[in-house]
Coordinates of C-alpha atoms in Angstrom, one line a residue:
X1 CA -6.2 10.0 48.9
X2 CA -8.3 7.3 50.2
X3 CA -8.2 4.0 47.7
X4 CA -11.7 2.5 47.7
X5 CA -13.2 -0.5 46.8
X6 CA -15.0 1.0 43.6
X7 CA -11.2 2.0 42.2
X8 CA -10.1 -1.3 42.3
X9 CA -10.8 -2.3 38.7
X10 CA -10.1 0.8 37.2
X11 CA -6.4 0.7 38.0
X12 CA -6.2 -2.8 38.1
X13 CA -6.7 -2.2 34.4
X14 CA -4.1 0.5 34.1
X15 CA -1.3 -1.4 35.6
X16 CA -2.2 -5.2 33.5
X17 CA -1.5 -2.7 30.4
X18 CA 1.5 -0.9 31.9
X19 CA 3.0 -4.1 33.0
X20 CA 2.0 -6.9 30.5
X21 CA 2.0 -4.4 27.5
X22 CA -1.1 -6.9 26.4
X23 CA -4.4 -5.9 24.4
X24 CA -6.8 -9.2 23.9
X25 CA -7.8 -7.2 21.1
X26 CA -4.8 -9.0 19.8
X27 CA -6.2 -12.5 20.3
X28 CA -9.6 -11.8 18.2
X29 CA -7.8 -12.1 14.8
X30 CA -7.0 -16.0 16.0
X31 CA -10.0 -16.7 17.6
X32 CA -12.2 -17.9 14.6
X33 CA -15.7 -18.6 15.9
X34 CA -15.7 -21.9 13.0
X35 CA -12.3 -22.6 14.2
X36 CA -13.1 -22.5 18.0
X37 CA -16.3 -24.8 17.1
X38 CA -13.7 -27.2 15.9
X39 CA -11.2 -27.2 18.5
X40 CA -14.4 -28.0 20.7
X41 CA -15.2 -30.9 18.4
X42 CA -11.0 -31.9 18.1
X43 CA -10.4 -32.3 22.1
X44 CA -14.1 -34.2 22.3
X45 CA -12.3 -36.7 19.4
X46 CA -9.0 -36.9 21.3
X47 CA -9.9 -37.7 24.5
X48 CA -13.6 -39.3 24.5
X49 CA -13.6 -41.4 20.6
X50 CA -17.0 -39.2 19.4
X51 CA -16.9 -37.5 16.4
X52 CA -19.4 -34.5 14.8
X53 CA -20.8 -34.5 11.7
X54 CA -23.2 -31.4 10.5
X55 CA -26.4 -32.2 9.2
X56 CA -27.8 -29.3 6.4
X57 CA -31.5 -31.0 6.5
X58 CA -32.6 -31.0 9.6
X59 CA -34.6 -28.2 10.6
X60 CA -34.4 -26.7 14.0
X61 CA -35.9 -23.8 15.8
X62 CA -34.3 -20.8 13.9
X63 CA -32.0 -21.3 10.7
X64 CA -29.0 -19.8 12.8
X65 CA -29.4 -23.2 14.8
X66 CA -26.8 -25.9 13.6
X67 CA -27.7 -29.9 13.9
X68 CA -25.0 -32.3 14.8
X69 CA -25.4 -35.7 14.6
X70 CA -22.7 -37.5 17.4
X71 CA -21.0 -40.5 16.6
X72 CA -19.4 -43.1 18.4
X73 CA -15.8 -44.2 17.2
X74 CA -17.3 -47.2 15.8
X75 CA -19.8 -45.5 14.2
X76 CA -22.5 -45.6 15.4
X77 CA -24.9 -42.8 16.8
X78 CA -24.6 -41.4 20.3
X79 CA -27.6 -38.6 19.7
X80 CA -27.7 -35.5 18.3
X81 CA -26.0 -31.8 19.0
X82 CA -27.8 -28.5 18.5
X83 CA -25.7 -25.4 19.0
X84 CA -27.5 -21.8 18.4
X85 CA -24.7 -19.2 18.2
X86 CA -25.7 -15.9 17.6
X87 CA -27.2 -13.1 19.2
X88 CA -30.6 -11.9 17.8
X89 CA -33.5 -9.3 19.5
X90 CA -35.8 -12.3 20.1
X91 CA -33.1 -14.3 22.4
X92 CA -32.4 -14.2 25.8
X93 CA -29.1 -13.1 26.4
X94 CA -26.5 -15.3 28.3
X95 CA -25.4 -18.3 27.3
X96 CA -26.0 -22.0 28.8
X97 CA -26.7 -25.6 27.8
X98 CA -29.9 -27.3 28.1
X99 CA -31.3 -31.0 27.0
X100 CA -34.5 -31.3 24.9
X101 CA -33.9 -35.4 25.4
X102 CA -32.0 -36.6 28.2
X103 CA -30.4 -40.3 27.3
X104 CA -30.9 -43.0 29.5
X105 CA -31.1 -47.2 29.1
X106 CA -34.4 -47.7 31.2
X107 CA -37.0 -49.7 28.7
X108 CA -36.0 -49.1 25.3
X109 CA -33.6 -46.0 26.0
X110 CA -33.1 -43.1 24.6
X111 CA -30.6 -40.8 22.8
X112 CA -29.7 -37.9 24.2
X113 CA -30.7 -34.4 22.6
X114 CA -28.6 -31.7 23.7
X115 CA -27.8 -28.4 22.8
X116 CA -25.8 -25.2 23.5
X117 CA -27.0 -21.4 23.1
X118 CA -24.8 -18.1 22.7
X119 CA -24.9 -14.9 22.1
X120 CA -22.0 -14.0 20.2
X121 CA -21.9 -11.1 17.5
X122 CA -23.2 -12.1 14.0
X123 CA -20.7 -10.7 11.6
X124 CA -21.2 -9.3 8.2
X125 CA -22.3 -11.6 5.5
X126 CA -19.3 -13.0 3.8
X127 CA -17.5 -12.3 7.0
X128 CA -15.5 -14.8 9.5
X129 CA -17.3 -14.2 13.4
X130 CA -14.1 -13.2 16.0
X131 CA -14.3 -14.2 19.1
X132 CA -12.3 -12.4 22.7
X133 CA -10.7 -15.0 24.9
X134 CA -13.9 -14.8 27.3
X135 CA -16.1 -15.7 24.9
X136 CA -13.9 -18.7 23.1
X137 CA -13.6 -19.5 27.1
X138 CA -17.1 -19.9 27.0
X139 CA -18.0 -22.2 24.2
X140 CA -15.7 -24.2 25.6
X141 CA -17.6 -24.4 29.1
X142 CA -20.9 -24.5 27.5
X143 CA -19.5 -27.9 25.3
X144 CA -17.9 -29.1 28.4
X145 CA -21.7 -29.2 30.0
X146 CA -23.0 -30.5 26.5
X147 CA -20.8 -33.5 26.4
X148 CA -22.0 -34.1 30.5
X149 CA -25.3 -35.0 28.7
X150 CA -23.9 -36.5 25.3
X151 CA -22.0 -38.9 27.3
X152 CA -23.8 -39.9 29.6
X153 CA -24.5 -43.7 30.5
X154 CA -27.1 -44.4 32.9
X155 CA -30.0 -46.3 33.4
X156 CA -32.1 -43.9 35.2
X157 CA -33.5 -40.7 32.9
X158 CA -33.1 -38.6 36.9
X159 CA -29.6 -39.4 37.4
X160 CA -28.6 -38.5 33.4
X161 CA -26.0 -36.2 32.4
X162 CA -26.1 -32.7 34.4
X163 CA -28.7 -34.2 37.1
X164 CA -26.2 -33.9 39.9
X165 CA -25.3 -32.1 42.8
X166 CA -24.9 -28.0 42.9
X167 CA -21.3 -28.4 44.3
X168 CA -20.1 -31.1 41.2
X169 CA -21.9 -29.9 37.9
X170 CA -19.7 -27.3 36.8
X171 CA -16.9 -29.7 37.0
X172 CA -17.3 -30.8 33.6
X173 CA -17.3 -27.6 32.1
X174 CA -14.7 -25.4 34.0
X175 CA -12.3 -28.6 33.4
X176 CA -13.4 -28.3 29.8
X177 CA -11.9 -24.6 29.3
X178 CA -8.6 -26.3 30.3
X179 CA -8.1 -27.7 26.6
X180 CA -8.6 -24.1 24.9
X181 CA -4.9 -23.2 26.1
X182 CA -3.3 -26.4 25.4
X183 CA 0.1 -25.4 22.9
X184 CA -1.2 -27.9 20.7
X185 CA -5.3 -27.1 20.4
X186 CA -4.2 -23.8 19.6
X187 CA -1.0 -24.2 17.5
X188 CA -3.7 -26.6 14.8
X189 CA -7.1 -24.2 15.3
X190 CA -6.0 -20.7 16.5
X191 CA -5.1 -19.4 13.1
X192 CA -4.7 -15.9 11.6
X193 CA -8.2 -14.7 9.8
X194 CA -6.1 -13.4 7.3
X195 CA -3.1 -15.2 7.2
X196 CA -3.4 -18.4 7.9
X197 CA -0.7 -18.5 10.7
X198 CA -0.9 -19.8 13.4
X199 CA -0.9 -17.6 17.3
X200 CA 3.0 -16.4 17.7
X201 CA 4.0 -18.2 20.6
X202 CA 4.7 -14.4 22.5
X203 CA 1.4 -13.8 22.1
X204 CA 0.1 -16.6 23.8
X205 CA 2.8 -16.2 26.5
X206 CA 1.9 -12.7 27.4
X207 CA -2.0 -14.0 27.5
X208 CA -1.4 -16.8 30.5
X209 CA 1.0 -14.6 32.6
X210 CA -1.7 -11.9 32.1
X211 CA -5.2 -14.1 33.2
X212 CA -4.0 -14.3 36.6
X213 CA -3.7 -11.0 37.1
X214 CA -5.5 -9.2 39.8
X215 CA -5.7 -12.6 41.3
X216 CA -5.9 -12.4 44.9
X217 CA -8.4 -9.7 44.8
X218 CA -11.1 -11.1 42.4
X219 CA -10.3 -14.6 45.3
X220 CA -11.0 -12.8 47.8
X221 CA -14.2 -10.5 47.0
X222 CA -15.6 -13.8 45.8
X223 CA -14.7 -15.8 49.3
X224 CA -16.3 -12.7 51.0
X225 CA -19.7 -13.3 49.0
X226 CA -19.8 -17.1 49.8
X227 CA -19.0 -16.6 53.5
X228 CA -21.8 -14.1 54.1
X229 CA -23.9 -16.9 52.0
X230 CA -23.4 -19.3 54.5
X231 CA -23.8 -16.9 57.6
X232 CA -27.1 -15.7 56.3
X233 CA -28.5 -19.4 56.0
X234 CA -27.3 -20.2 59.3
X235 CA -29.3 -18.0 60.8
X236 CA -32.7 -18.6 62.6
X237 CA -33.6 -15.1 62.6
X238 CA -34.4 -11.8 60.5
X239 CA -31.4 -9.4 60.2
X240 CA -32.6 -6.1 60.7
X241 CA -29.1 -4.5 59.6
X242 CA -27.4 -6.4 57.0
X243 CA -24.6 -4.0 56.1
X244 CA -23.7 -4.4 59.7
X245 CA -24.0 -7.9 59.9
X246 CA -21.7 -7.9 56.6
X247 CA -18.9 -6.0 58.4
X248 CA -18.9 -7.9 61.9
X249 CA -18.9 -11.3 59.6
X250 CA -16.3 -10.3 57.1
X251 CA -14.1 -7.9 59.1
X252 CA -12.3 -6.9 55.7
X253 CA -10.3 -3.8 55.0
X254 CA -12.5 -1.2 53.2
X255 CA -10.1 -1.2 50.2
X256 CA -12.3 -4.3 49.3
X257 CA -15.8 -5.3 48.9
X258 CA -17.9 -8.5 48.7
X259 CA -18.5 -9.4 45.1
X260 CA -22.6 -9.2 45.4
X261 CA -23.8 -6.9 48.3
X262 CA -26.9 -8.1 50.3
X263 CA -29.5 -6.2 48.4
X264 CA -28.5 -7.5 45.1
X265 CA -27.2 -10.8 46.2
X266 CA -29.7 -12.5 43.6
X267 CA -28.0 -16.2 43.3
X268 CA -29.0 -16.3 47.4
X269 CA -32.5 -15.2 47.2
X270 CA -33.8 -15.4 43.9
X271 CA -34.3 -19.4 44.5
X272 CA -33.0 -22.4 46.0
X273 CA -30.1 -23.1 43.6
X274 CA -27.7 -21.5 44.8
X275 CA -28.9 -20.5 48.6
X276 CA -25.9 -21.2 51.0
X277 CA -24.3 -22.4 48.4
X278 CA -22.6 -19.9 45.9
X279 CA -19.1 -21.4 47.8
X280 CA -19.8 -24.3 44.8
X281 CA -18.6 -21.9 41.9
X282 CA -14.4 -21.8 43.4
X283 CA -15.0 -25.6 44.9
X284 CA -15.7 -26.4 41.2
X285 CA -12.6 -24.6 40.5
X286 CA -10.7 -27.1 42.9
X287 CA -12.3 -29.7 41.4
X288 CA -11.2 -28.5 37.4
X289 CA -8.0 -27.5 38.6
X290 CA -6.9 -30.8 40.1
X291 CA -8.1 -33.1 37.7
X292 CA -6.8 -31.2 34.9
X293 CA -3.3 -31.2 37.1
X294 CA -3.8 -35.3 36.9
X295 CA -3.2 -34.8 32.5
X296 CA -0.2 -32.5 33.3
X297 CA 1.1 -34.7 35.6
X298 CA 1.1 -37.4 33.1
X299 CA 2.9 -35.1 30.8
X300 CA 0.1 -35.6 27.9
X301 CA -3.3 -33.6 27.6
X302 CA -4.6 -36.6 25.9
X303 CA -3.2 -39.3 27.8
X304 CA -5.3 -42.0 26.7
X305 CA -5.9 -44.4 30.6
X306 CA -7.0 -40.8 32.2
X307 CA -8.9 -39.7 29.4
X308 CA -10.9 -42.7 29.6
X309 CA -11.1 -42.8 33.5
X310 CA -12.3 -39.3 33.0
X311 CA -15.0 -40.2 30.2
X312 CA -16.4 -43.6 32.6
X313 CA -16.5 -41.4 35.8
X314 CA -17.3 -37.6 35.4
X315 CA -18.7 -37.4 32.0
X316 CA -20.6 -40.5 31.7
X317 CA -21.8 -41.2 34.9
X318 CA -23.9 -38.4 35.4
X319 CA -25.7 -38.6 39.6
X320 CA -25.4 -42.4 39.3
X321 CA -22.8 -42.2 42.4
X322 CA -22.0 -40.1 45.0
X323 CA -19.3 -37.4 43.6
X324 CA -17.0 -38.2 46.2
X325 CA -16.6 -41.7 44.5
X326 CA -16.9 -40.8 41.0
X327 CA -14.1 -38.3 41.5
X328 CA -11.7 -41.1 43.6
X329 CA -12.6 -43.7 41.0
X330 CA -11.0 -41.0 38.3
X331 CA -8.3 -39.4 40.4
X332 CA -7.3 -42.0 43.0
X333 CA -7.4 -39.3 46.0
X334 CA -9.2 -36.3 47.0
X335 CA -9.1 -32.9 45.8
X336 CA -6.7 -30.4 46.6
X337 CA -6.5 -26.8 46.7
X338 CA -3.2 -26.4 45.5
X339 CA -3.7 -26.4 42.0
X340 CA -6.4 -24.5 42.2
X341 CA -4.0 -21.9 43.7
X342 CA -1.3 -22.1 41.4
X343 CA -3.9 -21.8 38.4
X344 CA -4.7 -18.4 40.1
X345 CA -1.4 -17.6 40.8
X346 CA -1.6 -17.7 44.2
X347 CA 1.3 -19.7 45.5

């Protein structure tokens, strides 16, 4: 029988079981929602000098939302954190971070008010919140883009924190998730609910052979996508057939599809964001993968000199440069692919 594109994940699932022997059902126990927040807080400490501190009194725009007043490392305060983490019927669903101050030096300056919102399951009163890996992922993308605005140290309030281009803001963020599977974030935060312990080392093992499963598909379905992105925008003209126009572009097998069809291909249409440019999401993922590669490199996730290069020219420096130099003044050469290839699994 014929194997189509639609079957793809469905056995794809049935042979990570089969060959992994893997549930991330397993993970949840470890993955303390409190203890995740801190592990957020923990690598921010360890590689940028700022430290959190939770503030009962100050009222924000639901009592679920937590206040966090930032602090330099001598003290002083950088601005203030505001994380909202639960789901609730009034919310919009998703998850993203936004600023309700920007900070900037212009006239008498201003500190930066930034804040992150989830949507994570609100457990039982008396109750610890567990989060999958996907989700503890997240938090840790969303505080990567929190600390863009937290850190940030320009002059201009247009050029502060996530005011950059489309193709370098995620940067931040998608390196950010990098920390959540360092052995020793998780050996001090990723504790048993129950018992204290921390994540057998097995565990953790069988969960980074099994994320880059599947791999080369999930690469290729999204290359497809951003490929017919950058056909349709190049294009003077109406199509009048664009399944047609998708095939004679792409030439794929049938065995797999583009990750967004034309007629649904909202990112493209709905606005200008992302309109010939949806490639930005994997150059992003270049981007993360070889700075992060610069730490491992070094043989320390914390190295102090690249931590601090890092902090002066991504995090801090907001659209005050062209990315191309920001990123050179913190790597010392241009992005590669490879590691972005390796991370997938790829080579």
């Amino acid at each position: 029988e014929k194997f189509a594109a639609w079957d793809w994940r469905f056995y794809q699932e049935k042979l990570r079981a089969e060959k992994f022997a893997f549930d991330e059902a397993e993970l949840k126990p470890y993955l303390q929602l409190e203890r995740v927040i801190d592990a957020c807080f923990d690598v921010a400490t360890r590689l940028f000098g700022i430290s959190f501190e939770e503030k009962q009194g100050i009222a924000a725009w639901h009592p679920d939302a937590r206040v966090f007043v930032v602090q330099n490392g001598d003290g002083s305060e950088r601005g203030l954190f505001l994380a909202d983490y639960f789901a609730r019927p009034s919310k919009r669903s998703g998850a993203w971070m936004s600023a309700l101050k920007s900070g900037y030096k212009l006239g008498h300056g201003s500190r930066p008010v930034i804040y992150n919102i989830m949507n994570f399951a609100k457990p039982p009163a008396g109750e610890a919140a567990l989060l999958s890996v996907d989700e503890a992922k997240t938090l840790f993308h969303e505080f990567g883009h929190a600390l863009h605005g937290i850190l940030t140290d320009v002059t201009w309030p247009s050029v502060s924190g996530t005011s950059v281009s489309r193709d370098f803001v995620e940067l931040p963020s998608q390196l950010y998730e990098h920390w959540l599977t360092v052995p020793a974030v998780l050996e001090k935060h990723a504790l048993h609910v129950k018992t204290g312990k921390p994540m057998p080392k097995d565990l953790l093992n069988k969960m980074l052979a099994a994320r880059t499963f599947g791999a080369g598909f999930a690469t290729v379905e999204f290359t497809a996508s951003a490929l017919i992105d950058m056909a349709y925008h190049a294009r003077p003209d109406a199509l009048q057939e664009p399944l047609r126009f998708e095939a004679e572009t792409l030439d794929m097998p049938d065995s797999i599809a583009m990750r967004h069809r034309t007629p649904h291909f909202g990112h493209v249409f709905a606005g200008d964001g992302y309109s010939a440019g949806y490639y930005s999401y994997m150059w992003s993922e270049v981007l993360d993968a070889d700075a992060f590669a610069a730490f491992e490199e070094a043989g320390d996730p914390f190295n102090p000199a690249l931590a601090e290069r890092l902090k002066q020219n991504i995090y801090a420096a907001g659209g005050s440069k062209d990315p191309e130099e920001l990123y050179m003044a913190f790597r010392g050469k241009m992005p590669s692919p490879e590691a972005m290839m390796a991370k997938r699994g790829l080579v």
